[in-house]
Amino acid sequence: AQSVTQPDIHITVSEGASLELRCNYSYGATPYLFWYVQSPGQGLQLLLKYFSGDTLVQGIKGFEAEFKRSQSSFNLRKPSVHWSDAAEYFCAVAGGSYIPTFGRGTSLIVHP
Amino acid sequence: DGGITQSPKYLFRKEGQNVTLSCEQNLNHDAMYWYRQDPGQGLRLIYYSQIVNDFQKGDIAEGYSVSREKKESFPLTVTSAQKNPTAFYLCATGGAVGGNTQYFGPGTRLTVL
């Protein structure tokens, strides 16, 4: 079985500050890992994904994520947050032939 | 988004009525999925299809039905048996099931009055 946990329901940061959103997964082998972003009333957009290889993954909009096998984590980071980054962020895990399982999401609030 | 169309954007229905949500794609993807999204619940899988004329139940299939008569189309019917149908419904597509990236449509918000 596979599962994913996003420990933070809400995160508040100031514009220009750095950001880290946490994601922990459970799966017996190396999984496929994804981060998606969702603006209010919209569909999900893929930010980045990890399948294999380099554990530091670069994505769109200046985001990156690091796969840490020892910690079963895939945290999303951005060095400087913009007001337009305010949205809901979802981590997802997929192992083998499984359909991705999504976390419950983290809502990012950006203060000016 | 981009190649996946969901219609309508907003849908209102009276309790006890069946309603069908449309999902069309021109990405030539084999797999299509339906998810339900409720506040604080993340995405929950309703049904998925890997090929035409075949589909499987997801985690919360009760009260829903689907068909896959064409590769491009995967409509979802919310039946009167669904006890709490008001939600945001997302359609997604992707390559063969197995860790491949999913691409999402813009969603349909269904409100049952």
PDB file of N, CA, C and O in Angstrom, chain B residues 36-88:
ATOM      1  N   ARG B  36     -13.034  13.217  -6.812  1.00  0.00           N
ATOM      2  CA  ARG B  36     -13.896  14.118  -6.065  1.00  0.00           C
ATOM      3  C   ARG B  36     -13.025  14.869  -5.058  1.00  0.00           C
ATOM      4  O   ARG B  36     -12.149  14.271  -4.410  1.00  0.00           O
ATOM      5  N   GLN B  37     -13.271  16.166  -4.941  1.00  0.00           N
ATOM      6  CA  GLN B  37     -12.511  16.985  -4.001  1.00  0.00           C
ATOM      7  C   GLN B  37     -13.464  17.697  -3.061  1.00  0.00           C
ATOM      8  O   GLN B  37     -14.362  18.408  -3.499  1.00  0.00           O
ATOM      9  N   ASP B  38     -13.253  17.491  -1.769  1.00  0.00           N
ATOM     10  CA  ASP B  38     -13.986  18.198  -0.726  1.00  0.00           C
ATOM     11  C   ASP B  38     -12.977  18.954   0.124  1.00  0.00           C
ATOM     12  O   ASP B  38     -11.830  18.519   0.260  1.00  0.00           O
ATOM     13  N   PRO B  39     -13.372  20.054   0.720  1.00  0.00           N
ATOM     14  CA  PRO B  39     -12.428  20.854   1.530  1.00  0.00           C
ATOM     15  C   PRO B  39     -11.730  20.014   2.584  1.00  0.00           C
ATOM     16  O   PRO B  39     -12.376  19.295   3.349  1.00  0.00           O
ATOM     17  N   GLY B  40     -10.404  20.101   2.608  1.00  0.00           N
ATOM     18  CA  GLY B  40      -9.628  19.390   3.615  1.00  0.00           C
ATOM     19  C   GLY B  40      -9.509  17.894   3.406  1.00  0.00           C
ATOM     20  O   GLY B  40      -8.928  17.204   4.234  1.00  0.00           O
ATOM     21  N   GLN B  41     -10.043  17.387   2.289  1.00  0.00           N
ATOM     22  CA  GLN B  41     -10.032  15.936   2.064  1.00  0.00           C
ATOM     23  C   GLN B  41      -9.060  15.510   0.977  1.00  0.00           C
ATOM     24  O   GLN B  41      -8.904  14.327   0.728  1.00  0.00           O
ATOM     25  N   GLY B  42      -8.445  16.431   0.308  1.00  0.00           N
ATOM     26  CA  GLY B  42      -7.606  16.049  -0.817  1.00  0.00           C
ATOM     27  C   GLY B  42      -8.448  15.528  -1.966  1.00  0.00           C
ATOM     28  O   GLY B  42      -9.624  15.875  -2.107  1.00  0.00           O
ATOM     29  N   LEU B  43      -7.846  14.684  -2.780  1.00  0.00           N
ATOM     30  CA  LEU B  43      -8.534  14.117  -3.937  1.00  0.00           C
ATOM     31  C   LEU B  43      -8.847  12.651  -3.669  1.00  0.00           C
ATOM     32  O   LEU B  43      -7.974  11.889  -3.262  1.00  0.00           O
ATOM     33  N   ARG B  44     -10.070  12.254  -3.938  1.00  0.00           N
ATOM     34  CA  ARG B  44     -10.465  10.858  -3.763  1.00  0.00           C
ATOM     35  C   ARG B  44     -10.907  10.293  -5.105  1.00  0.00           C
ATOM     36  O   ARG B  44     -11.722  10.890  -5.807  1.00  0.00           O
ATOM     37  N   LEU B  45     -10.383   9.134  -5.441  1.00  0.00           N
ATOM     38  CA  LEU B  45     -10.601   8.520  -6.749  1.00  0.00           C
ATOM     39  C   LEU B  45     -11.973   7.867  -6.817  1.00  0.00           C
ATOM     40  O   LEU B  45     -12.321   7.038  -5.968  1.00  0.00           O
ATOM     41  N   ILE B  46     -12.727   8.218  -7.859  1.00  0.00           N
ATOM     42  CA  ILE B  46     -14.067   7.653  -8.038  1.00  0.00           C
ATOM     43  C   ILE B  46     -14.015   6.461  -9.001  1.00  0.00           C
ATOM     44  O   ILE B  46     -14.425   5.350  -8.672  1.00  0.00           O
ATOM     45  N   TYR B  47     -13.559   6.693 -10.206  1.00  0.00           N
ATOM     46  CA  TYR B  47     -13.423   5.663 -11.234  1.00  0.00           C
ATOM     47  C   TYR B  47     -12.201   5.988 -12.082  1.00  0.00           C
ATOM     48  O   TYR B  47     -11.782   7.145 -12.171  1.00  0.00           O
ATOM     49  N   TYR B  48     -11.678   4.955 -12.747  1.00  0.00           N
ATOM     50  CA  TYR B  48     -10.648   5.186 -13.739  1.00  0.00           C
ATOM     51  C   TYR B  48     -10.786   4.192 -14.874  1.00  0.00           C
ATOM     52  O   TYR B  48     -11.397   3.126 -14.714  1.00  0.00           O
ATOM     53  N   SER B  49     -10.207   4.557 -16.007  1.00  0.00           N
ATOM     54  CA  SER B  49     -10.281   3.727 -17.205  1.00  0.00           C
ATOM     55  C   SER B  49      -8.919   3.724 -17.885  1.00  0.00           C
ATOM     56  O   SER B  49      -8.322   4.775 -18.088  1.00  0.00           O
ATOM     57  N   GLN B  50      -8.463   2.560 -18.252  1.00  0.00           N
ATOM     58  CA  GLN B  50      -7.168   2.448 -18.915  1.00  0.00           C
ATOM     59  C   GLN B  50      -7.313   2.295 -20.429  1.00  0.00           C
ATOM     60  O   GLN B  50      -6.387   2.602 -21.175  1.00  0.00           O
ATOM     61  N   ILE B  51      -8.452   1.748 -20.863  1.00  0.00           N
ATOM     62  CA  ILE B  51      -8.688   1.570 -22.295  1.00  0.00           C
ATOM     63  C   ILE B  51     -10.179   1.729 -22.567  1.00  0.00           C
ATOM     64  O   ILE B  51     -11.003   1.668 -21.647  1.00  0.00           O
ATOM     65  N   VAL B  52     -10.501   1.886 -23.811  1.00  0.00           N
ATOM     66  CA  VAL B  52     -11.903   2.024 -24.214  1.00  0.00           C
ATOM     67  C   VAL B  52     -12.691   0.784 -23.806  1.00  0.00           C
ATOM     68  O   VAL B  52     -12.175  -0.339 -23.863  1.00  0.00           O
ATOM     69  N   ASN B  53     -13.926   1.016 -23.365  1.00  0.00           N
ATOM     70  CA  ASN B  53     -14.860  -0.039 -22.967  1.00  0.00           C
ATOM     71  C   ASN B  53     -14.424  -0.810 -21.735  1.00  0.00           C
ATOM     72  O   ASN B  53     -14.890  -1.943 -21.509  1.00  0.00           O
ATOM     73  N   ASP B  54     -13.554  -0.214 -20.952  1.00  0.00           N
ATOM     74  CA  ASP B  54     -13.130  -0.854 -19.699  1.00  0.00           C
ATOM     75  C   ASP B  54     -12.889   0.218 -18.655  1.00  0.00           C
ATOM     76  O   ASP B  54     -12.294   1.263 -18.951  1.00  0.00           O
ATOM     77  N   PHE B  55     -13.350  -0.043 -17.420  1.00  0.00           N
ATOM     78  CA  PHE B  55     -13.124   0.909 -16.342  1.00  0.00           C
ATOM     79  C   PHE B  55     -13.192   0.161 -15.010  1.00  0.00           C
ATOM     80  O   PHE B  55     -13.741  -0.942 -14.921  1.00  0.00           O
ATOM     81  N   GLN B  56     -12.579   0.777 -13.995  1.00  0.00           N
ATOM     82  CA  GLN B  56     -12.515   0.162 -12.671  1.00  0.00           C
ATOM     83  C   GLN B  56     -12.978   1.141 -11.601  1.00  0.00           C
ATOM     84  O   GLN B  56     -12.802   2.356 -11.728  1.00  0.00           O
ATOM     85  N   LYS B  57     -13.533   0.591 -10.534  1.00  0.00           N
ATOM     86  CA  LYS B  57     -13.945   1.416  -9.409  1.00  0.00           C
ATOM     87  C   LYS B  57     -12.733   1.917  -8.646  1.00  0.00           C
ATOM     88  O   LYS B  57     -11.737   1.207  -8.486  1.00  0.00           O
ATOM     89  N   GLY B  58     -12.871   3.150  -8.167  1.00  0.00           N
ATOM     90  CA  GLY B  58     -11.878   3.686  -7.265  1.00  0.00           C
ATOM     91  C   GLY B  58     -12.317   3.514  -5.825  1.00  0.00           C
ATOM     92  O   GLY B  58     -13.075   2.596  -5.490  1.00  0.00           O
ATOM     93  N   ASP B  59     -11.883   4.429  -4.993  1.00  0.00           N
ATOM     94  CA  ASP B  59     -12.129   4.298  -3.552  1.00  0.00           C
ATOM     95  C   ASP B  59     -13.555   4.663  -3.140  1.00  0.00           C
ATOM     96  O   ASP B  59     -14.039   4.215  -2.105  1.00  0.00           O
ATOM     97  N   ILE B  60     -14.222   5.496  -3.942  1.00  0.00           N
ATOM     98  CA  ILE B  60     -15.543   5.990  -3.535  1.00  0.00           C
ATOM     99  C   ILE B  60     -16.526   5.903  -4.693  1.00  0.00           C
ATOM    100  O   ILE B  60     -17.213   6.851  -5.020  1.00  0.00           O
ATOM    101  N   ALA B  61     -16.655   4.738  -5.321  1.00  0.00           N
ATOM    102  CA  ALA B  61     -17.472   4.588  -6.528  1.00  0.00           C
ATOM    103  C   ALA B  61     -18.980   4.541  -6.256  1.00  0.00           C
ATOM    104  O   ALA B  61     -19.773   4.744  -7.174  1.00  0.00           O
ATOM    105  N   GLU B  62     -19.385   4.282  -5.049  1.00  0.00           N
ATOM    106  CA  GLU B  62     -20.818   4.115  -4.777  1.00  0.00           C
ATOM    107  C   GLU B  62     -21.593   5.384  -5.101  1.00  0.00           C
ATOM    108  O   GLU B  62     -21.242   6.475  -4.660  1.00  0.00           O
ATOM    109  N   GLY B  63     -22.657   5.205  -5.895  1.00  0.00           N
ATOM    110  CA  GLY B  63     -23.492   6.338  -6.272  1.00  0.00           C
ATOM    111  C   GLY B  63     -23.044   7.034  -7.546  1.00  0.00           C
ATOM    112  O   GLY B  63     -23.640   8.026  -7.942  1.00  0.00           O
ATOM    113  N   TYR B  64     -22.017   6.504  -8.178  1.00  0.00           N
ATOM    114  CA  TYR B  64     -21.492   7.057  -9.428  1.00  0.00           C
ATOM    115  C   TYR B  64     -21.458   5.977 -10.503  1.00  0.00           C
ATOM    116  O   TYR B  64     -21.381   4.790 -10.196  1.00  0.00           O
ATOM    117  N   SER B  65     -21.506   6.405 -11.765  1.00  0.00           N
ATOM    118  CA  SER B  65     -21.301   5.482 -12.872  1.00  0.00           C
ATOM    119  C   SER B  65     -20.541   6.202 -13.973  1.00  0.00           C
ATOM    120  O   SER B  65     -20.562   7.437 -14.066  1.00  0.00           O
ATOM    121  N   VAL B  66     -19.843   5.430 -14.821  1.00  0.00           N
ATOM    122  CA  VAL B  66     -19.064   5.992 -15.917  1.00  0.00           C
ATOM    123  C   VAL B  66     -19.229   5.138 -17.157  1.00  0.00           C
ATOM    124  O   VAL B  66     -19.752   4.026 -17.104  1.00  0.00           O
ATOM    125  N   SER B  67     -18.749   5.670 -18.269  1.00  0.00           N
ATOM    126  CA  SER B  67     -18.646   4.910 -19.511  1.00  0.00           C
ATOM    127  C   SER B  67     -17.391   5.374 -20.231  1.00  0.00           C
ATOM    128  O   SER B  67     -16.911   6.493 -20.015  1.00  0.00           O
ATOM    129  N   ARG B  68     -16.873   4.511 -21.088  1.00  0.00           N
ATOM    130  CA  ARG B  68     -15.695   4.884 -21.888  1.00  0.00           C
ATOM    131  C   ARG B  68     -15.895   4.288 -23.287  1.00  0.00           C
ATOM    132  O   ARG B  68     -15.288   3.299 -23.671  1.00  0.00           O
ATOM    133  N   GLU B  69     -16.751   4.917 -24.047  1.00  0.00           N
ATOM    134  CA  GLU B  69     -17.062   4.446 -25.405  1.00  0.00           C
ATOM    135  C   GLU B  69     -16.068   4.967 -26.427  1.00  0.00           C
ATOM    136  O   GLU B  69     -15.926   4.382 -27.508  1.00  0.00           O
ATOM    137  N   LYS B  70     -15.415   6.059 -26.107  1.00  0.00           N
ATOM    138  CA  LYS B  70     -14.404   6.639 -26.986  1.00  0.00           C
ATOM    139  C   LYS B  70     -13.159   6.959 -26.176  1.00  0.00           C
ATOM    140  O   LYS B  70     -13.262   7.273 -24.979  1.00  0.00           O
ATOM    141  N   LYS B  71     -12.017   6.930 -26.787  1.00  0.00           N
ATOM    142  CA  LYS B  71     -10.768   7.235 -26.085  1.00  0.00           C
ATOM    143  C   LYS B  71     -10.779   8.655 -25.544  1.00  0.00           C
ATOM    144  O   LYS B  71     -10.212   8.935 -24.497  1.00  0.00           O
ATOM    145  N   GLU B  72     -11.455   9.548 -26.252  1.00  0.00           N
ATOM    146  CA  GLU B  72     -11.402  10.953 -25.905  1.00  0.00           C
ATOM    147  C   GLU B  72     -12.363  11.350 -24.786  1.00  0.00           C
ATOM    148  O   GLU B  72     -12.279  12.450 -24.256  1.00  0.00           O
ATOM    149  N   SER B  73     -13.298  10.482 -24.433  1.00  0.00           N
ATOM    150  CA  SER B  73     -14.397  10.888 -23.571  1.00  0.00           C
ATOM    151  C   SER B  73     -14.596   9.925 -22.409  1.00  0.00           C
ATOM    152  O   SER B  73     -14.558   8.696 -22.587  1.00  0.00           O
ATOM    153  N   PHE B  74     -14.863  10.491 -21.232  1.00  0.00           N
ATOM    154  CA  PHE B  74     -15.058   9.674 -20.036  1.00  0.00           C
ATOM    155  C   PHE B  74     -16.095  10.372 -19.143  1.00  0.00           C
ATOM    156  O   PHE B  74     -15.767  10.951 -18.109  1.00  0.00           O
ATOM    157  N   PRO B  75     -17.359  10.332 -19.489  1.00  0.00           N
ATOM    158  CA  PRO B  75     -18.382  11.024 -18.710  1.00  0.00           C
ATOM    159  C   PRO B  75     -18.676  10.339 -17.377  1.00  0.00           C
ATOM    160  O   PRO B  75     -18.636   9.104 -17.285  1.00  0.00           O
ATOM    161  N   LEU B  76     -18.989  11.136 -16.389  1.00  0.00           N
ATOM    162  CA  LEU B  76     -19.322  10.665 -15.046  1.00  0.00           C
ATOM    163  C   LEU B  76     -20.768  11.014 -14.736  1.00  0.00           C
ATOM    164  O   LEU B  76     -21.157  12.179 -14.867  1.00  0.00           O
ATOM    165  N   THR B  77     -21.549  10.020 -14.329  1.00  0.00           N
ATOM    166  CA  THR B  77     -22.920  10.263 -13.911  1.00  0.00           C
ATOM    167  C   THR B  77     -23.001  10.169 -12.392  1.00  0.00           C
ATOM    168  O   THR B  77     -22.583   9.159 -11.807  1.00  0.00           O
ATOM    169  N   VAL B  78     -23.521  11.213 -11.799  1.00  0.00           N
ATOM    170  CA  VAL B  78     -23.765  11.229 -10.359  1.00  0.00           C
ATOM    171  C   VAL B  78     -25.230  10.844 -10.184  1.00  0.00           C
ATOM    172  O   VAL B  78     -26.130  11.573 -10.628  1.00  0.00           O
ATOM    173  N   THR B  79     -25.475   9.708  -9.597  1.00  0.00           N
ATOM    174  CA  THR B  79     -26.839   9.220  -9.500  1.00  0.00           C
ATOM    175  C   THR B  79     -27.499   9.683  -8.204  1.00  0.00           C
ATOM    176  O   THR B  79     -26.842  10.200  -7.286  1.00  0.00           O
ATOM    177  N   SER B  80     -28.787   9.447  -8.128  1.00  0.00           N
ATOM    178  CA  SER B  80     -29.541   9.832  -6.933  1.00  0.00           C
ATOM    179  C   SER B  80     -29.130   8.988  -5.728  1.00  0.00           C
ATOM    180  O   SER B  80     -29.464   9.318  -4.590  1.00  0.00           O
ATOM    181  N   ALA B  81     -28.395   7.915  -5.963  1.00  0.00           N
ATOM    182  CA  ALA B  81     -27.932   7.067  -4.862  1.00  0.00           C
ATOM    183  C   ALA B  81     -26.734   7.664  -4.123  1.00  0.00           C
ATOM    184  O   ALA B  81     -26.394   7.206  -3.026  1.00  0.00           O
ATOM    185  N   GLN B  82     -26.113   8.671  -4.705  1.00  0.00           N
ATOM    186  CA  GLN B  82     -24.978   9.327  -4.051  1.00  0.00           C
ATOM    187  C   GLN B  82     -25.541  10.234  -2.964  1.00  0.00           C
ATOM    188  O   GLN B  82     -26.247  11.202  -3.244  1.00  0.00           O
ATOM    189  N   LYS B  83     -25.177   9.942  -1.728  1.00  0.00           N
ATOM    190  CA  LYS B  83     -25.831  10.596  -0.604  1.00  0.00           C
ATOM    191  C   LYS B  83     -25.421  12.044  -0.405  1.00  0.00           C
ATOM    192  O   LYS B  83     -26.179  12.846   0.128  1.00  0.00           O
ATOM    193  N   ASN B  84     -24.238  12.392  -0.794  1.00  0.00           N
ATOM    194  CA  ASN B  84     -23.745  13.748  -0.589  1.00  0.00           C
ATOM    195  C   ASN B  84     -22.987  14.196  -1.830  1.00  0.00           C
ATOM    196  O   ASN B  84     -21.756  14.258  -1.832  1.00  0.00           O
ATOM    197  N   PRO B  85     -23.684  14.511  -2.907  1.00  0.00           N
ATOM    198  CA  PRO B  85     -23.023  14.743  -4.191  1.00  0.00           C
ATOM    199  C   PRO B  85     -22.398  16.123  -4.367  1.00  0.00           C
ATOM    200  O   PRO B  85     -21.606  16.309  -5.289  1.00  0.00           O
ATOM    201  N   THR B  86     -22.733  17.061  -3.518  1.00  0.00           N
ATOM    202  CA  THR B  86     -22.186  18.408  -3.685  1.00  0.00           C
ATOM    203  C   THR B  86     -20.681  18.379  -3.453  1.00  0.00           C
ATOM    204  O   THR B  86     -20.220  18.017  -2.368  1.00  0.00           O
ATOM    205  N   ALA B  87     -19.915  18.743  -4.486  1.00  0.00           N
ATOM    206  CA  ALA B  87     -18.449  18.674  -4.409  1.00  0.00           C
ATOM    207  C   ALA B  87     -17.866  19.259  -5.678  1.00  0.00           C
ATOM    208  O   ALA B  87     -18.576  19.635  -6.608  1.00  0.00           O
ATOM    209  N   PHE B  88     -16.547  19.320  -5.717  1.00  0.00           N
ATOM    210  CA  PHE B  88     -15.790  19.728  -6.896  1.00  0.00           C
ATOM    211  C   PHE B  88     -15.262  18.458  -7.545  1.00  0.00           C
ATOM    212  O   PHE B  88     -14.617  17.646  -6.888  1.00  0.00           O
TER     213      PHE B  88
END
